[in-house]
Coordinates of C-alpha atoms and ligand atoms in Angstrom, one line a residue:
X145 CA 101.7 90.6 93.2
X146 CA 100.7 91.6 89.7
X147 CA 100.4 88.0 88.5
X148 CA 98.0 86.8 85.9
X149 CA 96.4 84.1 88.0
X150 CA 96.7 82.8 91.5
X151 CA 97.4 79.5 93.4
X152 CA 95.4 79.0 96.5
X153 CA 95.7 76.5 99.4
X154 CA 92.6 75.9 101.6
X155 CA 93.8 74.7 105.0
X156 CA 91.1 72.7 106.7
X157 CA 90.2 71.1 103.3
X158 CA 87.7 68.8 105.1
X159 CA 85.8 71.8 106.4
X160 CA 82.0 72.0 105.8
X161 CA 82.8 75.4 104.2
X162 CA 85.3 74.1 101.6
X163 CA 82.9 73.4 98.7
X164 CA 81.3 76.8 99.1
X165 CA 84.7 78.5 99.2
X166 CA 85.9 76.5 96.1
X167 CA 82.8 77.5 94.1
X168 CA 83.3 81.1 95.1
X169 CA 87.0 81.1 94.1
X170 CA 85.9 79.8 90.7
X171 CA 83.0 82.2 90.4
X172 CA 84.5 85.3 88.9
X173 CA 87.7 84.8 86.9
X174 CA 87.7 88.6 86.0
X175 CA 87.8 89.6 89.6
X176 CA 90.1 86.8 90.9
X177 CA 91.6 84.5 88.3
X178 CA 92.6 81.1 89.8
X179 CA 95.0 78.7 88.2
X180 CA 95.5 76.2 91.1
X181 CA 93.6 75.1 94.2
X182 CA 95.1 72.7 96.8
X183 CA 93.2 71.4 99.8
X184 CA 95.2 70.6 102.9
X185 CA 94.0 68.8 106.1
X186 CA 95.5 66.6 108.7
X187 CA 92.5 64.2 108.6
X188 CA 92.9 62.4 105.3
X189 CA 89.6 60.6 105.4
X190 CA 87.5 63.6 106.1
X191 CA 89.2 65.6 103.4
X192 CA 88.9 62.8 100.8
X193 CA 85.1 63.0 100.7
X194 CA 85.2 66.8 100.0
X195 CA 88.3 66.6 97.8
X196 CA 86.8 63.9 95.5
X197 CA 83.6 65.8 95.1
X198 CA 85.5 69.1 94.3
X199 CA 87.7 67.3 91.8
X200 CA 84.6 66.1 89.9
X201 CA 83.1 69.6 89.9
X202 CA 86.4 71.2 88.7
X203 CA 86.9 68.5 86.0
X204 CA 83.4 69.2 84.6
X205 CA 83.3 73.0 84.9
X206 CA 86.8 74.3 85.1
X207 CA 89.2 71.8 83.6
X208 CA 91.8 74.6 83.1
X209 CA 92.2 74.8 86.9
X210 CA 94.8 72.5 88.6
X211 CA 93.3 70.8 91.6
X212 CA 94.6 68.4 94.2
X213 CA 94.3 67.5 97.9
X214 CA 96.9 66.4 100.3
X215 CA 98.0 65.9 103.9
X216 CA 101.6 66.7 103.1
X217 CA 102.6 70.3 104.1
X218 CA 105.4 70.6 101.5
X219 CA 103.0 69.7 98.7
X220 CA 100.2 71.9 100.0
X221 CA 102.2 75.1 100.7
X222 CA 104.8 75.2 97.9
X223 CA 104.3 77.6 95.0
X224 CA 101.2 79.3 96.3
X225 CA 100.0 82.9 96.6
X226 CA 97.2 82.6 99.2
X227 CA 96.3 80.4 102.1
X228 CA 92.7 80.4 103.2
X229 CA 92.7 79.0 106.8
X230 CA 89.6 77.4 108.2
X231 CA 90.8 74.6 110.6
X232 CA 88.9 73.4 113.6
X233 CA 91.5 71.8 115.9
X234 CA 89.7 68.9 117.8
X235 CA 86.8 69.0 115.3
X236 CA 83.2 68.8 116.3
X237 CA 83.9 66.2 119.0
X238 CA 85.8 68.9 121.0
X239 CA 83.4 71.7 120.2
X240 CA 80.8 69.5 121.8
X241 CA 82.8 69.5 125.0
X242 CA 83.4 73.3 124.8
X243 CA 79.7 73.8 124.8
X244 CA 78.5 71.1 127.3
X245 CA 81.2 71.3 130.0
X246 CA 80.4 74.9 131.1
X247 CA 76.7 74.2 131.0
X248 CA 77.2 71.6 133.7
X249 CA 78.1 74.5 135.9
X250 CA 75.3 76.8 134.7
X251 CA 77.6 78.8 132.4
X252 CA 76.9 79.2 128.7
X253 CA 78.7 77.0 126.2
X254 CA 79.6 78.7 123.0
X255 CA 82.1 78.1 120.2
X256 CA 83.9 81.4 120.6
X257 CA 82.6 83.0 123.8
X258 CA 83.2 82.3 127.5
X259 CA 85.0 79.2 128.8
X260 CA 84.3 77.2 125.6
X261 CA 85.8 79.8 123.4
X262 CA 88.9 80.0 125.6
X263 CA 89.3 76.2 125.5
X264 CA 89.0 76.3 121.7
X265 CA 91.5 79.1 121.6
X266 CA 94.1 77.0 123.5
X267 CA 93.6 74.3 120.8
X268 CA 93.7 76.6 117.8
X269 CA 96.8 78.6 118.6
X270 CA 99.3 75.8 117.8
X271 CA 97.4 74.7 114.7
X272 CA 97.3 78.1 113.1
X273 CA 100.9 79.0 114.1
X274 CA 101.8 75.7 112.4
X275 CA 100.1 76.8 109.2
X276 CA 101.9 80.2 109.3
X277 CA 105.2 78.4 109.6
X278 CA 104.5 76.1 106.7
X279 CA 103.5 79.1 104.5
X280 CA 106.7 81.0 105.5
X281 CA 108.9 78.0 104.8
X282 CA 107.4 77.0 101.4
X283 CA 105.9 80.2 100.0
X284 CA 107.3 83.2 102.0
X285 CA 105.6 85.8 99.7
X286 CA 102.1 84.3 100.2
X287 CA 99.3 85.9 102.3
X288 CA 97.2 83.9 104.8
X289 CA 93.6 84.9 105.3
X290 CA 92.7 83.2 108.6
X291 CA 89.1 82.8 109.8
X292 CA 89.8 79.7 112.0
X293 CA 88.1 80.5 115.3
X294 CA 88.2 81.7 117.9
X295 CA 89.6 84.5 115.6
X296 CA 90.1 87.0 118.5
X297 CA 92.5 84.6 120.4
X298 CA 94.2 83.3 117.3
X299 CA 94.8 86.9 116.1
X300 CA 96.2 87.9 119.5
X301 CA 98.5 84.8 119.4
X302 CA 99.8 85.7 115.9
X303 CA 100.3 89.3 117.0
X304 CA 102.5 88.1 119.9
X305 CA 104.2 85.0 118.4
X306 CA 104.5 85.9 114.6
X307 CA 104.3 89.7 114.5
X308 CA 105.9 90.0 111.1
X309 CA 103.9 87.3 109.3
X310 CA 101.7 88.0 106.4
X311 CA 98.5 86.9 108.1
X312 CA 95.2 88.7 108.1
X313 CA 92.5 87.6 110.5
X314 CA 88.8 88.0 109.5
X315 CA 85.2 87.2 110.5
X316 CA 82.1 87.0 108.4
X317 CA 79.6 88.2 111.1
X318 CA 80.0 91.9 110.5
X319 CA 79.6 91.3 106.8
X320 CA 76.5 89.3 107.3
X321 CA 75.0 91.9 109.6
X322 CA 75.9 94.7 107.1
X323 CA 74.1 92.7 104.4
X324 CA 71.1 92.7 106.6
X325 CA 71.4 96.4 107.3
X326 CA 71.7 97.1 103.6
X327 CA 68.6 95.1 103.0
X328 CA 66.7 97.1 105.8
X329 CA 67.6 100.2 103.8
X330 CA 66.6 98.8 100.4
X331 CA 70.3 98.5 99.3
X332 CA 71.9 95.4 97.7
X333 CA 74.7 94.4 100.1
X334 CA 77.5 95.5 102.5
X335 CA 79.4 97.1 99.6
X336 CA 76.8 99.8 99.4
X337 CA 77.6 100.9 103.0
X338 CA 80.2 103.2 104.4
X339 CA 80.7 102.5 108.1
X340 CA 82.5 103.2 111.4
X341 CA 82.9 100.3 113.8
X342 CA 85.0 99.5 116.9
X343 CA 85.4 96.4 119.1
X344 CA 87.0 93.0 119.4
X345 CA 86.1 90.0 117.3
X346 CA 82.5 88.9 118.1
X347 CA 82.4 91.9 120.4
X348 CA 81.8 95.2 118.6
X349 CA 79.5 98.1 117.7
X350 CA 78.7 100.3 114.6
X351 CA 78.7 104.0 115.4
X352 CA 78.2 105.2 111.8
X353 CA 76.5 103.8 108.8
X354 CA 76.0 105.8 105.6
X355 CA 75.3 105.2 101.9
X356 CA 78.0 106.2 99.5
X357 CA 76.2 109.5 98.9
X358 CA 76.8 110.3 102.6
X359 CA 73.2 109.9 103.8
X360 CA 72.9 108.8 107.4
X361 CA 71.3 105.4 107.5
X362 CA 71.5 105.0 111.3
X363 CA 68.0 106.4 112.1
X364 CA 66.3 103.9 109.9
X365 CA 68.4 101.0 111.1
X366 CA 67.8 101.9 114.7
X367 CA 64.0 101.9 114.1
X368 CA 64.3 98.3 112.7
X369 CA 66.6 97.2 115.6
X370 CA 64.2 98.6 118.2
X371 CA 61.3 96.8 116.5
X372 CA 62.7 93.3 116.0
X373 CA 66.5 93.3 116.1
X374 CA 68.0 91.9 112.9
X375 CA 65.1 89.5 112.4
X376 CA 62.9 91.4 110.0
X377 CA 65.5 91.6 107.2
X378 CA 66.1 88.5 105.2
X379 CA 69.5 89.0 103.7
X380 CA 71.3 86.6 106.0
X381 CA 69.9 83.6 104.2
X382 CA 72.8 81.3 105.2
X383 CA 71.7 81.7 108.8
X384 CA 68.4 79.8 108.4
X385 CA 68.6 77.7 111.5
X386 CA 66.1 78.6 114.3
X387 CA 68.9 79.3 116.8
X388 CA 70.3 82.0 114.5
X389 CA 66.8 83.5 114.1
X390 CA 66.6 83.7 117.9
X391 CA 70.0 85.4 118.0
X392 CA 68.8 88.0 115.4
X393 CA 65.7 88.6 117.5
X394 CA 67.6 88.9 120.7
X395 CA 69.7 91.7 119.1
X396 CA 66.7 93.9 119.9
X397 CA 67.5 93.6 123.7
X398 CA 71.2 94.0 123.1
X399 CA 70.6 97.2 121.1
X400 CA 68.4 98.5 123.9
X401 CA 71.4 98.6 126.3
X402 CA 73.1 101.3 124.1
X403 CA 70.7 102.7 121.5
X404 CA 73.3 105.1 120.2
X405 CA 75.2 102.2 118.4
X406 CA 74.3 99.0 116.5
X407 CA 75.6 95.9 118.2
X408 CA 77.2 92.7 116.9
X409 CA 74.9 89.7 117.6
X410 CA 77.6 88.0 119.7
X411 CA 77.2 90.6 122.5
X412 CA 74.1 88.7 123.6
X413 CA 76.4 86.1 125.2
X414 CA 78.0 88.8 127.4
X415 CA 75.0 91.0 128.1
X416 CA 72.4 88.3 128.6
X417 CA 74.3 85.1 129.7
X418 CA 71.5 84.1 132.1
X419 CA 69.0 84.2 129.3
X420 CA 71.2 82.2 127.0
X421 CA 71.7 79.5 129.6
X422 CA 68.0 79.3 130.3
X423 CA 67.2 78.9 126.6
X424 CA 69.8 76.2 126.0
X425 CA 69.2 72.4 126.2
X426 CA 72.4 71.2 127.8
X427 CA 72.1 67.8 126.1
X428 CA 71.6 69.3 122.6
X429 CA 73.7 72.3 121.8
X430 CA 74.8 74.1 118.6
X431 CA 77.3 71.4 117.7
X432 CA 74.5 68.9 117.6
X433 CA 72.5 71.2 115.3
X434 CA 75.5 71.8 113.0
X435 CA 76.2 68.0 112.8
X436 CA 72.6 67.2 112.0
X437 CA 72.4 70.2 109.6
X438 CA 75.3 71.6 107.8
X439 CA 77.8 68.7 108.2
X440 CA 75.2 66.1 107.1
X441 CA 74.1 68.2 104.2
X442 CA 77.6 69.0 102.9
X443 CA 79.1 65.6 103.3
X444 CA 75.9 63.9 102.0
X445 CA 76.0 65.9 98.8
X446 CA 79.7 65.3 98.4
X447 CA 79.2 61.5 98.7
X448 CA 76.4 61.6 96.3
X449 CA 78.5 63.6 93.7
X450 CA 81.2 60.9 94.0
X451 CA 78.7 58.0 93.7
X452 CA 77.1 59.5 90.6
X453 CA 80.5 60.7 89.3
X454 CA 79.0 64.0 88.3
X455 CA 78.3 67.3 90.0
X456 CA 75.6 68.2 87.6
X457 CA 72.0 68.4 88.8
X458 CA 72.8 69.4 92.4
X459 CA 72.1 73.1 91.9
X460 CA 75.5 73.9 93.5
X461 CA 76.2 77.6 94.0
X462 CA 78.9 79.6 95.7
X463 CA 78.6 80.2 99.4
X464 CA 77.8 83.8 100.3
X465 CA 79.8 83.3 103.5
X466 CA 83.0 83.2 101.4
X467 CA 82.4 86.1 99.1
X468 CA 84.3 88.6 101.3
X469 CA 87.2 86.2 101.6
X470 CA 87.6 86.2 97.8
X471 CA 87.0 89.9 97.7
X472 CA 89.8 90.4 100.3
X473 CA 92.2 88.1 98.4
X474 CA 91.4 90.1 95.3
X475 CA 92.0 93.4 97.0
X476 CA 95.5 92.2 98.1
X477 CA 96.3 90.8 94.7
X478 CA 95.0 93.8 92.7
X479 CA 95.9 96.6 95.1
X480 CA 92.3 97.6 95.3
X481 CA 92.5 99.9 98.3
X482 CA 89.1 98.8 99.4
X483 CA 87.5 98.9 102.9
X484 CA 87.4 95.7 104.9
X485 CA 86.6 94.9 108.5
X486 CA 89.8 93.2 109.9
X487 CA 91.0 91.9 113.3
X488 CA 94.3 93.8 113.8
X489 CA 96.6 95.3 116.5
X490 CA 95.0 98.5 117.6
X491 CA 98.1 100.8 117.3
X492 CA 96.1 103.9 118.1
X493 CA 93.1 103.4 115.8
X494 CA 90.8 103.3 118.8
X495 CA 92.4 106.3 120.5
X496 CA 91.5 105.7 124.2
X497 CA 92.2 101.9 124.1
X498 CA 95.2 99.7 124.7
X499 CA 97.6 100.2 121.8
X500 CA 98.7 96.6 122.0
X501 CA 95.1 95.2 122.0
X502 CA 93.9 93.1 119.1
X503 CA 90.7 94.9 117.8
X504 CA 88.2 94.6 115.0
X505 CA 88.0 97.8 112.9
X506 CA 87.6 98.9 109.3
X507 CA 90.9 99.0 107.3
X508 CA 91.9 99.9 103.7
X509 CA 93.4 96.9 101.9
X510 CA 95.9 97.0 99.0
X511 CA 98.9 95.0 97.9
X512 CA 101.1 96.1 100.8
X513 CA 98.5 94.8 103.3
X514 CA 96.2 97.0 105.4
X515 CA 96.1 100.5 106.8
X516 CA 93.9 101.1 109.8
X517 CA 91.0 103.6 109.7
X518 CA 91.0 105.7 112.9
X519 CA 87.8 105.3 114.9
X520 CA 88.5 108.0 117.5
X521 CA 87.5 107.7 121.1
X522 CA 85.0 105.1 122.3
X523 CA 82.4 105.6 125.1
X524 CA 82.9 104.4 128.7
X525 CA 80.4 101.5 128.4
X526 CA 82.1 99.9 125.5
X527 CA 85.5 100.7 126.8
X528 CA 84.8 99.0 130.1
X529 CA 83.4 95.9 128.4
X530 CA 86.3 95.7 125.9
X531 CA 89.0 96.1 128.5
X532 CA 87.6 93.2 130.4
X533 CA 87.2 91.0 127.4
X534 CA 90.6 91.8 125.8
X535 CA 92.2 90.9 129.1
X536 CA 90.5 87.5 128.9
X537 CA 92.0 87.0 125.4
X538 CA 95.4 88.2 126.4
X539 CA 95.6 86.0 129.5
X540 CA 94.5 83.0 127.4
X541 CA 97.3 83.6 125.0
X542 CA 99.8 84.2 127.9
X543 CA 98.6 80.9 129.5
X544 CA 99.4 79.0 126.2
X545 CA 102.8 80.6 125.9
X546 CA 103.8 80.3 129.6
X547 CA 102.0 76.9 130.1
X548 CA 100.4 78.7 133.0
X549 CA 97.4 77.2 134.9
X550 CA 97.2 80.4 137.0
X551 CA 96.8 82.7 133.9
X552 CA 94.2 80.4 132.4
X553 CA 92.2 80.4 135.7
X554 CA 92.4 84.2 135.6
X555 CA 91.2 84.3 132.0
X556 CA 88.1 82.2 132.9
X557 CA 87.5 84.2 136.1
X558 CA 87.6 87.5 134.2
X559 CA 85.1 86.4 131.5
X560 CA 81.8 88.2 132.0
X561 CA 80.1 84.9 131.4
X562 CA 81.5 83.3 134.6
X563 CA 80.1 84.1 138.0
X564 CA 83.0 83.5 140.3
X565 CA 86.6 82.2 140.6
X566 CA 85.3 79.0 142.2
X567 CA 83.1 78.2 139.2
X568 CA 85.9 79.2 136.8
X569 CA 88.2 76.7 138.5
X570 CA 85.7 73.8 138.3
X571 CA 85.1 74.5 134.6
X572 CA 88.8 74.9 133.9
X573 CA 89.6 71.6 135.6
X574 CA 87.0 69.7 133.5
X575 CA 88.2 71.4 130.3
X576 CA 91.8 70.7 131.0
X577 CA 91.0 67.0 131.5
X578 CA 89.1 67.0 128.2
X579 CA 91.8 68.9 126.3
X580 CA 94.9 66.9 127.4
X581 CA 95.6 65.9 123.8
X582 CA 95.5 69.5 122.5
X583 CA 96.6 72.0 125.2
X584 CA 100.1 72.5 126.4
X585 CA 100.8 70.9 129.8
X586 CA 99.9 73.5 132.4
X587 CA 101.6 74.1 135.8
Ligands
NAD775 P1 85.0 71.4 110.3 O1 85.3 70.6 111.5 O2 84.0 70.9 109.3 O3 86.4 71.6 109.4 C1 87.6 71.9 110.0 C2 88.7 71.0 109.3 O4 89.9 71.4 109.9 C3 88.5 69.5 109.6 O5 88.5 68.8 108.4 C4 89.8 69.1 110.4 O6 90.3 67.8 110.2 C5 90.7 70.2 110.0 N1 91.9 70.4 110.9 C6 91.9 70.5 112.2 N2 93.1 70.7 112.7 C7 93.9 70.9 111.6 C8 95.3 71.2 111.4 N3 96.1 71.4 112.5 N4 95.8 71.3 110.1 C9 95.0 71.0 109.1 N5 93.6 70.8 109.2 C10 93.1 70.7 110.4 O7 84.7 72.9 110.7 P2 83.7 74.0 110.1 O8 82.5 74.1 110.9 O9 83.6 73.9 108.7 O10 84.6 75.3 110.4 C11 85.9 75.5 110.0 C12 86.5 76.7 110.7 O11 86.1 77.9 110.2 C13 86.2 76.7 112.2 O12 87.4 77.2 112.9 C14 85.1 77.8 112.3 O13 85.0 78.3 113.6 C15 85.6 78.7 111.3 N6 84.7 79.8 110.8 C16 85.0 81.0 111.1 C17 84.2 82.1 110.6 C18 84.6 83.5 111.0 O14 83.7 84.3 111.0 N7 85.8 83.8 111.3 C19 83.1 81.8 109.9 C20 82.8 80.4 109.6 C21 83.6 79.4 110.1
G6P776 C1 79.4 83.2 112.3 C2 80.6 83.6 113.0 C3 81.7 82.5 112.9 C4 81.1 81.3 113.5 C5 79.8 80.9 112.8 C6 79.2 79.8 113.7 O1 79.6 83.1 110.9 O2 81.1 84.8 112.4 O3 82.8 83.0 113.6 O4 82.1 80.2 113.3 O5 78.9 81.9 112.8 O6 78.4 79.0 112.9 P1 77.9 77.6 113.3 O7 76.9 77.4 112.3 O8 79.1 76.7 113.1 O9 77.4 77.7 114.7
MN777 MN1 83.3 85.1 113.3

């Protein structure tokens, strides 16, 4: 792009992550100079609270940056270089149903895994495709960095429906886990690691971790994993909630299933679904925790900033969650040729896996986009799990495209989290009823 400074649209302007992303965008003008930030949301009221608070912060600290918020796509997507997409179609009210409906039938309820993840996928596809189309209409040279979930299903949908679009799908979990691994080894953060990884989003394994001098860090990380999973290292400070701590501890048991690799935390939902159900209160799930925690905190602070008409004295600081997003935008803008973990079509990078599958692997990023780093052949255990899960994701996208009840039933039936086709059907019928406003009509 070679411009002096960049214009960025944040889609899902009313997201709980928006203030942290805005602060991170403004954090380092040398690395990533920003001249304009626009928030875009389809819920004017939710976005106004966050937008008014951000406006006060920018007026006080960065008056040189142009800032606005809008629900008008033409205004939001014209004249921009990057779209950071973080929408939640159906908001927390629907996440609540994704989590609680499967639990009624003894199946785990999770934002991105199992039946709840599939239900969320069928809501998100249309929303994210809509953002891609706005970007291509109003700013065809821009890049979209999408982390709206479920990223695996969204990425598969954009691969099939918008194959030539300038969208890159990403997740912060591998970054957070690599920060923890770096801390286990006395290093600063994920940038100090060189790594090999293969999998799907929220479904992958590290097979190599070295420092930049080429020292193998796997033996030490494995010792830590065998002792207490990810729980002993403290780098993942954003994940302070008790349920995240439990997930970090459970990684010990996930690791035990294949001690030759280091697992993504999300594999607990597939390898220990019975344990997860037994440790979930079906009346109080993760959505309740997020609404009582992060949402209350972020919106409470925003309202207080607006009431006092100043953002001073709140100790505001950039959100670590968003650091890699700004790093990635900077690598695209400045042709950095740096390594990032991306969710991309396989195209042979995992040699013995479906070439058309959407996978999560390390890539090199520069101004032309990304180049895959070949990960070679994967072992039978991972291959078997991944083939099953990628089929779930492909069938879910096919169901959306074909408006097919049958394909969606197959997707739920194939999920490792669901015990039978009969249970899959019961859950599907409830989810379909709850999602009438958001899913295509199925037949
Ligand atoms: P949130 O509900 O607070 O914010 C989402 C916002 O999106 C809401 O303000 C909502 O009105 C808006 N929205 C919904 N549909 C829209 C549409 N079609 N167009 C424009 N705006 C729309 O949610 P949150 O908890 O802050 O999370 C935001 C998103 O980021 C979620 O999808 C979440 O899963 C995702 N996320 C992903 C990662 C990752 O690793 N990929 C990490 C963190 C969060
Ligand atoms: C991690 C995952 C995201 C997910 C988030 C859930 O960051 O990578 O994909 O959205 O956790 O967090 P929450 O606090 O909303 O349950
Ligand atoms: Mn993620």
